[in-house]
Coordinates of C-alpha atoms in Angstrom, one line a residue:
Chain A
D1 CA 132.9 85.8 110.0
A2 CA 131.8 83.3 112.5
K3 CA 129.4 80.5 111.4
T4 CA 125.9 80.3 112.9
T5 CA 123.7 77.2 113.5
Q6 CA 119.9 77.5 113.6
P7 CA 117.1 74.9 113.7
T8 CA 115.6 74.3 110.3
S9 CA 112.1 75.0 111.4
M10 CA 109.9 75.9 114.3
D11 CA 106.2 76.3 115.0
C12 CA 104.5 78.8 117.3
A13 CA 100.9 79.4 118.2
E14 CA 99.5 82.8 117.4
G15 CA 99.7 85.2 120.3
R16 CA 102.4 83.3 122.0
A17 CA 106.1 84.2 122.3
A18 CA 108.4 82.8 119.6
N19 CA 111.9 82.1 120.8
L20 CA 114.4 81.4 118.0
P21 CA 117.8 80.1 119.0
C22 CA 121.1 80.6 117.3
N23 CA 124.4 79.1 118.1
H24 CA 127.6 81.1 117.2
S25 CA 130.2 79.4 119.3
T26 CA 133.2 80.8 117.3
I27 CA 132.1 84.4 117.5
S28 CA 135.0 86.8 118.1
G29 CA 135.0 89.9 120.3
N30 CA 134.3 92.5 117.7
E31 CA 131.5 90.6 115.9
Y32 CA 127.8 91.6 116.2
V33 CA 124.8 89.3 116.1
Y34 CA 122.3 90.4 113.5
W35 CA 118.8 89.0 112.9
Y36 CA 116.9 89.4 109.6
R37 CA 113.8 87.7 108.4
Q38 CA 112.5 87.0 104.9
I39 CA 108.8 86.6 104.2
H40 CA 108.2 84.5 101.1
S41 CA 109.2 86.2 97.8
Q42 CA 110.2 89.4 99.5
G43 CA 113.5 91.0 100.4
P44 CA 114.9 90.4 103.9
Q45 CA 113.9 92.7 106.7
Y46 CA 116.2 93.9 109.4
I47 CA 115.0 93.0 112.9
I48 CA 117.6 93.7 115.5
H49 CA 121.3 93.4 116.3
G50 CA 123.5 93.4 119.3
L51 CA 127.1 93.0 120.6
K52 CA 127.0 92.0 124.2
N53 CA 124.0 93.5 125.9
N54 CA 120.5 92.4 125.4
E55 CA 118.6 94.6 123.0
T56 CA 114.9 95.4 122.5
N57 CA 113.0 97.3 119.9
E58 CA 109.5 97.5 118.6
M59 CA 109.8 94.2 116.7
A60 CA 111.7 91.9 119.0
S61 CA 114.1 91.3 121.8
L62 CA 117.6 89.8 121.4
I63 CA 119.1 87.9 124.3
I64 CA 122.8 87.2 124.1
T65 CA 124.4 84.8 126.5
E66 CA 127.2 86.1 128.7
D67 CA 129.9 84.0 126.8
R68 CA 128.3 85.3 123.5
K69 CA 128.3 81.8 122.1
S70 CA 124.6 81.8 121.5
S71 CA 121.6 84.1 121.3
T72 CA 117.8 84.0 121.2
L73 CA 115.5 86.2 119.2
I74 CA 112.2 86.7 120.9
L75 CA 109.0 87.8 119.2
P76 CA 106.8 88.5 122.2
H77 CA 103.4 88.0 120.7
A78 CA 103.7 86.2 117.4
T79 CA 101.1 86.9 114.6
L80 CA 100.4 85.0 111.4
R81 CA 102.4 87.8 109.6
D82 CA 105.5 86.7 111.5
T83 CA 105.7 83.5 109.5
A84 CA 109.0 83.8 107.7
V85 CA 112.6 82.5 107.5
Y86 CA 114.6 84.0 110.2
Y87 CA 118.4 84.5 109.7
C88 CA 120.9 84.9 112.4
I89 CA 124.1 86.4 111.1
V90 CA 127.4 87.2 112.8
N91 CA 129.4 90.1 111.3
S92 CA 132.1 92.5 112.4
G93 CA 130.8 95.4 110.5
G94 CA 133.2 98.1 109.4
S95 CA 134.3 98.6 105.8
N96 CA 134.0 94.9 105.0
Y97 CA 130.4 94.7 105.9
K98 CA 129.1 91.6 104.0
L99 CA 126.3 89.5 105.3
T100 CA 126.6 85.8 104.9
F101 CA 123.1 84.2 104.9
G102 CA 122.8 80.6 106.2
K103 CA 119.7 78.5 105.8
G104 CA 117.9 80.2 108.6
T105 CA 114.9 79.0 110.6
L106 CA 111.4 78.8 109.0
L107 CA 109.1 80.0 111.7
T108 CA 105.5 79.0 111.1
V109 CA 102.9 80.8 113.2
N110 CA 99.7 78.8 113.5
P111 CA 96.3 80.1 114.2
Chain B
G1 CA 112.9 103.6 108.4
A2 CA 115.2 103.5 105.4
V3 CA 113.5 102.4 102.2
V4 CA 115.1 100.7 99.3
S5 CA 113.3 100.1 96.0
Q6 CA 113.9 97.9 93.1
H7 CA 112.7 98.1 89.5
P8 CA 111.3 96.2 87.9
S9 CA 109.8 93.8 90.3
R10 CA 109.4 91.1 87.7
V11 CA 110.9 90.7 84.2
I12 CA 110.7 88.1 81.6
C13 CA 113.2 88.1 78.7
K14 CA 114.4 86.0 75.9
S15 CA 117.8 84.2 76.0
G16 CA 120.6 86.3 74.7
T17 CA 119.1 89.6 75.7
S18 CA 120.3 91.9 78.5
V19 CA 118.3 93.0 81.5
K20 CA 118.9 96.0 83.8
I21 CA 117.7 96.1 87.3
E22 CA 117.7 99.3 89.3
C23 CA 118.2 99.6 93.1
R24 CA 117.4 102.9 94.8
S25 CA 117.8 104.2 98.3
L26 CA 114.8 106.5 98.7
D27 CA 115.4 108.4 101.9
F28 CA 119.1 108.0 102.6
Q29 CA 122.4 108.1 100.8
A30 CA 124.0 104.7 100.4
T31 CA 127.7 104.4 100.7
T32 CA 127.6 100.8 99.8
M33 CA 125.2 98.6 97.9
F34 CA 125.1 94.9 97.7
W35 CA 123.6 92.5 95.1
Y36 CA 122.4 89.1 96.1
R37 CA 120.9 86.2 94.1
Q38 CA 118.4 83.7 95.5
F39 CA 117.4 80.4 93.9
P40 CA 114.1 78.7 94.9
K41 CA 114.2 77.4 98.4
K42 CA 117.7 78.5 98.8
S43 CA 119.4 81.2 100.9
L44 CA 120.7 84.5 99.6
M45 CA 124.1 84.4 97.9
L46 CA 126.1 87.6 97.8
M47 CA 127.2 88.4 94.2
A48 CA 129.0 91.7 94.6
T49 CA 129.6 94.8 96.7
S50 CA 129.6 98.2 95.1
N51 CA 130.8 101.5 96.6
E52 CA 129.7 104.8 95.0
G53 CA 132.1 105.9 92.3
S54 CA 134.3 102.8 92.3
K55 CA 134.3 99.4 90.7
A56 CA 132.3 96.7 92.2
T57 CA 134.0 93.8 94.1
Y58 CA 132.6 90.5 93.0
E59 CA 132.4 87.3 95.0
Q60 CA 134.3 84.3 93.9
G61 CA 132.6 82.5 91.0
V62 CA 130.5 85.5 89.9
E63 CA 131.4 86.6 86.4
K64 CA 131.9 90.4 86.4
D65 CA 131.5 90.6 82.6
K66 CA 128.1 88.9 82.8
F67 CA 126.8 90.8 85.8
L68 CA 127.6 94.4 85.2
I69 CA 127.2 96.7 88.3
N70 CA 127.2 100.4 88.2
H71 CA 126.9 102.6 91.3
A72 CA 127.0 106.1 89.8
S73 CA 125.4 107.9 92.6
L74 CA 124.7 107.6 96.3
T75 CA 121.1 106.6 95.7
L76 CA 121.3 104.4 92.7
S77 CA 123.0 101.1 91.7
T78 CA 122.2 99.0 88.7
L79 CA 122.8 95.4 87.9
T80 CA 122.8 94.4 84.2
V81 CA 122.5 90.7 83.4
T82 CA 124.1 90.5 79.9
S83 CA 123.4 87.8 77.4
A84 CA 120.9 86.2 79.7
H85 CA 120.4 82.4 79.8
P86 CA 117.7 80.3 81.4
E87 CA 120.1 79.4 84.3
D88 CA 120.2 83.1 85.2
S89 CA 116.6 83.0 86.1
S90 CA 116.5 83.8 89.8
F91 CA 115.4 86.3 92.4
Y92 CA 117.8 89.2 92.5
I93 CA 117.9 91.4 95.7
C94 CA 119.8 94.5 96.4
S95 CA 120.6 96.1 99.8
A96 CA 122.0 99.4 100.8
R97 CA 124.1 100.6 103.7
G98 CA 124.1 104.3 104.6
Y99 CA 126.2 107.0 106.1
K100 CA 124.5 106.8 109.5
G101 CA 127.2 104.7 110.9
D102 CA 124.8 101.9 111.8
N103 CA 125.7 98.6 110.4
E104 CA 122.3 97.3 109.3
Q105 CA 121.6 96.8 105.7
F106 CA 118.3 97.7 104.2
F107 CA 117.0 95.4 101.5
G108 CA 115.0 96.0 98.4
P109 CA 111.9 93.9 97.6
G110 CA 113.7 91.9 95.0
T111 CA 113.4 91.4 91.2
R112 CA 112.2 88.1 89.8
L113 CA 114.0 87.4 86.5
T114 CA 112.8 84.7 84.2
V115 CA 114.8 84.0 81.1
L116 CA 113.0 82.0 78.4

């Protein structure tokens, strides 16, 4: 699976949009981009995933560049409960569906 | 959404004893379950992948005789840490992937193991 690069940490003001970048320049054509987050001492929570098109759900939006070498997770109105480590993972799915977690981005939402 | 539970949430045991952790998919059938371990301030490390009715596939460096995994049904997988040592103290997390065809994994809340 392709490697991803994320900033170590980011800060965001409560109520503002949080934009979390991820670089995956070696992504291959059949690999999806997944985002998970982990609040302290809890299991990871699935947020969103996409292949080529931008995606939106009740939690977030995922913007994937046209060349697919990077993506941005957008939390439109961050709250204090969104403080967590956010992981960007590239995976091809299928029968060999194993997630490789990097170090992620610690997003701190400030009041 | 899909719910995965783990039991117990916390366990403290003495060195040399064995500890069993259960992972259940509550509202879906899990074709594949995964076990991860996470040390403090570190990321999750995949230990093994288990498919219902077959032997687990362990990641390199993970001792299969020490970390016994059983996936006897489509809703239950167990991880048994045998002859536990203090260095096995960690946060153990399971995840499950279902029949739906979607690729997302659903994670349990984790089990905090402390070996004295």
